[in-house]
Amino acid sequence: MKIKLNLEFSPPFNEVTKNLFETLEFDKELTLDELIDFFGQKYGTKFIDLIWENGEKGKFNKLLSIIINGRSYRDDNFLETKLKDEDQIVFIYVYFGG
């Protein structure tokens, strides 16, 4: 079963991907963890370093927010979230300050 994912890369991700938006097709459903691994292979360590704290898988960067269909969450099973056809996924850093 093919799925199509609609992706948005906000700064600083777009500096690595060279795109703000991308639509990708996969031959099967996949999890968020598998998608992150795919991007690690496609874009290399610069992308991975934006996801994981100190490049250490399993510990998200504190600034990172991944939004799936308008919902941002980080429960224990977040990486196992199954992605579905036409999902909207946003990779963004959330900065605070004055």
JSON list of C-alpha atoms in Angstrom, two decimals:
[
{"chain": "A", "resi": 1, "resn": "MET", "atom": "CA", "xyz": [0.00, 0.00, 0.00]},
{"chain": "A", "resi": 2, "resn": "LYS", "atom": "CA", "xyz": [1.61, 3.23, -1.16]},
{"chain": "A", "resi": 3, "resn": "ILE", "atom": "CA", "xyz": [1.40, 6.33, 0.99]},
{"chain": "A", "resi": 4, "resn": "LYS", "atom": "CA", "xyz": [2.13, 9.96, 0.21]},
{"chain": "A", "resi": 5, "resn": "LEU", "atom": "CA", "xyz": [3.47, 12.25, 2.94]},
{"chain": "A", "resi": 6, "resn": "ASN", "atom": "CA", "xyz": [3.36, 16.04, 2.76]},
{"chain": "A", "resi": 7, "resn": "LEU", "atom": "CA", "xyz": [6.33, 17.52, 4.58]},
{"chain": "A", "resi": 8, "resn": "GLU", "atom": "CA", "xyz": [7.25, 21.01, 5.71]},
{"chain": "A", "resi": 9, "resn": "PHE", "atom": "CA", "xyz": [10.77, 21.90, 6.80]},
{"chain": "A", "resi": 10, "resn": "SER", "atom": "CA", "xyz": [10.93, 25.10, 8.83]},
{"chain": "A", "resi": 11, "resn": "PRO", "atom": "CA", "xyz": [14.28, 26.68, 9.76]},
{"chain": "A", "resi": 12, "resn": "PRO", "atom": "CA", "xyz": [16.82, 25.30, 10.40]},
{"chain": "A", "resi": 13, "resn": "PHE", "atom": "CA", "xyz": [15.68, 22.08, 8.65]},
{"chain": "A", "resi": 14, "resn": "ASN", "atom": "CA", "xyz": [15.20, 23.79, 5.29]},
{"chain": "A", "resi": 15, "resn": "GLU", "atom": "CA", "xyz": [18.89, 24.75, 5.33]},
{"chain": "A", "resi": 16, "resn": "VAL", "atom": "CA", "xyz": [19.72, 21.03, 5.27]},
{"chain": "A", "resi": 17, "resn": "THR", "atom": "CA", "xyz": [16.93, 19.83, 2.96]},
{"chain": "A", "resi": 18, "resn": "LYS", "atom": "CA", "xyz": [17.15, 22.87, 0.63]},
{"chain": "A", "resi": 19, "resn": "ASN", "atom": "CA", "xyz": [13.33, 22.76, 0.54]},
{"chain": "A", "resi": 20, "resn": "LEU", "atom": "CA", "xyz": [10.53, 24.27, 2.59]},
{"chain": "A", "resi": 21, "resn": "PHE", "atom": "CA", "xyz": [8.05, 21.71, 1.28]},
{"chain": "A", "resi": 22, "resn": "GLU", "atom": "CA", "xyz": [8.39, 18.20, -0.07]},
{"chain": "A", "resi": 23, "resn": "THR", "atom": "CA", "xyz": [5.97, 15.43, -0.97]},
{"chain": "A", "resi": 24, "resn": "LEU", "atom": "CA", "xyz": [7.30, 11.88, -0.77]},
{"chain": "A", "resi": 25, "resn": "GLU", "atom": "CA", "xyz": [5.78, 8.54, -1.69]},
{"chain": "A", "resi": 26, "resn": "PHE", "atom": "CA", "xyz": [6.61, 5.29, 0.06]},
{"chain": "A", "resi": 27, "resn": "ASP", "atom": "CA", "xyz": [5.66, 1.74, -0.91]},
{"chain": "A", "resi": 28, "resn": "LYS", "atom": "CA", "xyz": [4.34, 0.97, 2.56]},
{"chain": "A", "resi": 29, "resn": "GLU", "atom": "CA", "xyz": [3.14, 2.60, 5.76]},
{"chain": "A", "resi": 30, "resn": "LEU", "atom": "CA", "xyz": [5.94, 3.58, 8.07]},
{"chain": "A", "resi": 31, "resn": "THR", "atom": "CA", "xyz": [6.50, 4.95, 11.54]},
{"chain": "A", "resi": 32, "resn": "LEU", "atom": "CA", "xyz": [7.88, 8.34, 12.47]},
{"chain": "A", "resi": 33, "resn": "ASP", "atom": "CA", "xyz": [11.08, 6.58, 13.56]},
{"chain": "A", "resi": 34, "resn": "GLU", "atom": "CA", "xyz": [11.45, 5.02, 10.10]},
{"chain": "A", "resi": 35, "resn": "LEU", "atom": "CA", "xyz": [10.85, 8.40, 8.47]},
{"chain": "A", "resi": 36, "resn": "ILE", "atom": "CA", "xyz": [13.57, 10.00, 10.60]},
{"chain": "A", "resi": 37, "resn": "ASP", "atom": "CA", "xyz": [15.94, 7.16, 9.65]},
{"chain": "A", "resi": 38, "resn": "PHE", "atom": "CA", "xyz": [15.07, 7.73, 5.97]},
{"chain": "A", "resi": 39, "resn": "PHE", "atom": "CA", "xyz": [15.94, 11.42, 6.29]},
{"chain": "A", "resi": 40, "resn": "GLY", "atom": "CA", "xyz": [19.16, 10.51, 8.09]},
{"chain": "A", "resi": 41, "resn": "GLN", "atom": "CA", "xyz": [20.16, 8.44, 5.06]},
{"chain": "A", "resi": 42, "resn": "LYS", "atom": "CA", "xyz": [18.97, 11.08, 2.59]},
{"chain": "A", "resi": 43, "resn": "TYR", "atom": "CA", "xyz": [20.40, 14.20, 4.28]},
{"chain": "A", "resi": 44, "resn": "GLY", "atom": "CA", "xyz": [23.10, 12.81, 6.55]},
{"chain": "A", "resi": 45, "resn": "THR", "atom": "CA", "xyz": [24.30, 13.77, 10.01]},
{"chain": "A", "resi": 46, "resn": "LYS", "atom": "CA", "xyz": [23.30, 17.44, 9.72]},
{"chain": "A", "resi": 47, "resn": "PHE", "atom": "CA", "xyz": [19.63, 16.41, 9.70]},
{"chain": "A", "resi": 48, "resn": "ILE", "atom": "CA", "xyz": [20.11, 13.82, 12.47]},
{"chain": "A", "resi": 49, "resn": "ASP", "atom": "CA", "xyz": [21.90, 16.37, 14.66]},
{"chain": "A", "resi": 50, "resn": "LEU", "atom": "CA", "xyz": [18.81, 18.62, 14.42]},
{"chain": "A", "resi": 51, "resn": "ILE", "atom": "CA", "xyz": [16.59, 15.77, 15.65]},
{"chain": "A", "resi": 52, "resn": "TRP", "atom": "CA", "xyz": [18.59, 14.18, 18.47]},
{"chain": "A", "resi": 53, "resn": "GLU", "atom": "CA", "xyz": [20.26, 15.87, 21.43]},
{"chain": "A", "resi": 54, "resn": "ASN", "atom": "CA", "xyz": [24.03, 15.50, 20.87]},
{"chain": "A", "resi": 55, "resn": "GLY", "atom": "CA", "xyz": [23.28, 13.14, 17.95]},
{"chain": "A", "resi": 56, "resn": "GLU", "atom": "CA", "xyz": [22.15, 10.53, 20.49]},
{"chain": "A", "resi": 57, "resn": "LYS", "atom": "CA", "xyz": [19.12, 8.62, 19.17]},
{"chain": "A", "resi": 58, "resn": "GLY", "atom": "CA", "xyz": [16.23, 8.46, 21.56]},
{"chain": "A", "resi": 59, "resn": "LYS", "atom": "CA", "xyz": [16.75, 11.86, 23.17]},
{"chain": "A", "resi": 60, "resn": "PHE", "atom": "CA", "xyz": [15.01, 14.59, 21.15]},
{"chain": "A", "resi": 61, "resn": "ASN", "atom": "CA", "xyz": [16.64, 17.98, 20.80]},
{"chain": "A", "resi": 62, "resn": "LYS", "atom": "CA", "xyz": [14.97, 20.35, 23.27]},
{"chain": "A", "resi": 63, "resn": "LEU", "atom": "CA", "xyz": [14.09, 22.86, 20.52]},
{"chain": "A", "resi": 64, "resn": "LEU", "atom": "CA", "xyz": [12.51, 20.26, 18.23]},
{"chain": "A", "resi": 65, "resn": "SER", "atom": "CA", "xyz": [8.83, 20.00, 17.54]},
{"chain": "A", "resi": 66, "resn": "ILE", "atom": "CA", "xyz": [7.40, 17.53, 15.05]},
{"chain": "A", "resi": 67, "resn": "ILE", "atom": "CA", "xyz": [3.79, 18.26, 14.19]},
{"chain": "A", "resi": 68, "resn": "ILE", "atom": "CA", "xyz": [1.63, 15.59, 12.58]},
{"chain": "A", "resi": 69, "resn": "ASN", "atom": "CA", "xyz": [-1.70, 16.77, 11.16]},
{"chain": "A", "resi": 70, "resn": "GLY", "atom": "CA", "xyz": [-1.68, 19.82, 13.43]},
{"chain": "A", "resi": 71, "resn": "ARG", "atom": "CA", "xyz": [-0.84, 17.92, 16.62]},
{"chain": "A", "resi": 72, "resn": "SER", "atom": "CA", "xyz": [2.44, 18.18, 18.46]},
{"chain": "A", "resi": 73, "resn": "TYR", "atom": "CA", "xyz": [3.09, 15.63, 21.14]},
{"chain": "A", "resi": 74, "resn": "ARG", "atom": "CA", "xyz": [5.92, 13.64, 22.68]},
{"chain": "A", "resi": 75, "resn": "ASP", "atom": "CA", "xyz": [4.58, 10.65, 24.54]},
{"chain": "A", "resi": 76, "resn": "ASP", "atom": "CA", "xyz": [6.61, 7.49, 25.09]},
{"chain": "A", "resi": 77, "resn": "ASN", "atom": "CA", "xyz": [5.32, 5.95, 21.86]},
{"chain": "A", "resi": 78, "resn": "PHE", "atom": "CA", "xyz": [5.81, 9.04, 19.68]},
{"chain": "A", "resi": 79, "resn": "LEU", "atom": "CA", "xyz": [8.46, 7.41, 17.49]},
{"chain": "A", "resi": 80, "resn": "GLU", "atom": "CA", "xyz": [6.14, 4.47, 16.84]},
{"chain": "A", "resi": 81, "resn": "THR", "atom": "CA", "xyz": [3.39, 6.75, 15.47]},
{"chain": "A", "resi": 82, "resn": "LYS", "atom": "CA", "xyz": [2.18, 5.14, 12.25]},
{"chain": "A", "resi": 83, "resn": "LEU", "atom": "CA", "xyz": [2.12, 7.60, 9.38]},
{"chain": "A", "resi": 84, "resn": "LYS", "atom": "CA", "xyz": [-0.80, 7.43, 6.98]},
{"chain": "A", "resi": 85, "resn": "ASP", "atom": "CA", "xyz": [-1.49, 8.47, 3.41]},
{"chain": "A", "resi": 86, "resn": "GLU", "atom": "CA", "xyz": [-1.71, 12.26, 3.01]},
{"chain": "A", "resi": 87, "resn": "ASP", "atom": "CA", "xyz": [-0.37, 13.01, 6.52]},
{"chain": "A", "resi": 88, "resn": "GLN", "atom": "CA", "xyz": [0.99, 16.54, 6.97]},
{"chain": "A", "resi": 89, "resn": "ILE", "atom": "CA", "xyz": [4.28, 16.51, 8.90]},
{"chain": "A", "resi": 90, "resn": "VAL", "atom": "CA", "xyz": [6.15, 19.63, 10.00]},
{"chain": "A", "resi": 91, "resn": "PHE", "atom": "CA", "xyz": [9.71, 19.66, 11.35]},
{"chain": "A", "resi": 92, "resn": "ILE", "atom": "CA", "xyz": [10.26, 22.89, 13.27]},
{"chain": "A", "resi": 93, "resn": "TYR", "atom": "CA", "xyz": [12.38, 24.37, 16.04]},
{"chain": "A", "resi": 94, "resn": "VAL", "atom": "CA", "xyz": [10.54, 26.31, 18.71]},
{"chain": "A", "resi": 95, "resn": "TYR", "atom": "CA", "xyz": [12.53, 29.28, 19.97]},
{"chain": "A", "resi": 96, "resn": "PHE", "atom": "CA", "xyz": [11.62, 31.33, 23.01]},
{"chain": "A", "resi": 97, "resn": "GLY", "atom": "CA", "xyz": [12.96, 34.66, 24.00]},
{"chain": "A", "resi": 98, "resn": "GLY", "atom": "CA", "xyz": [12.36, 38.33, 24.17]}
]
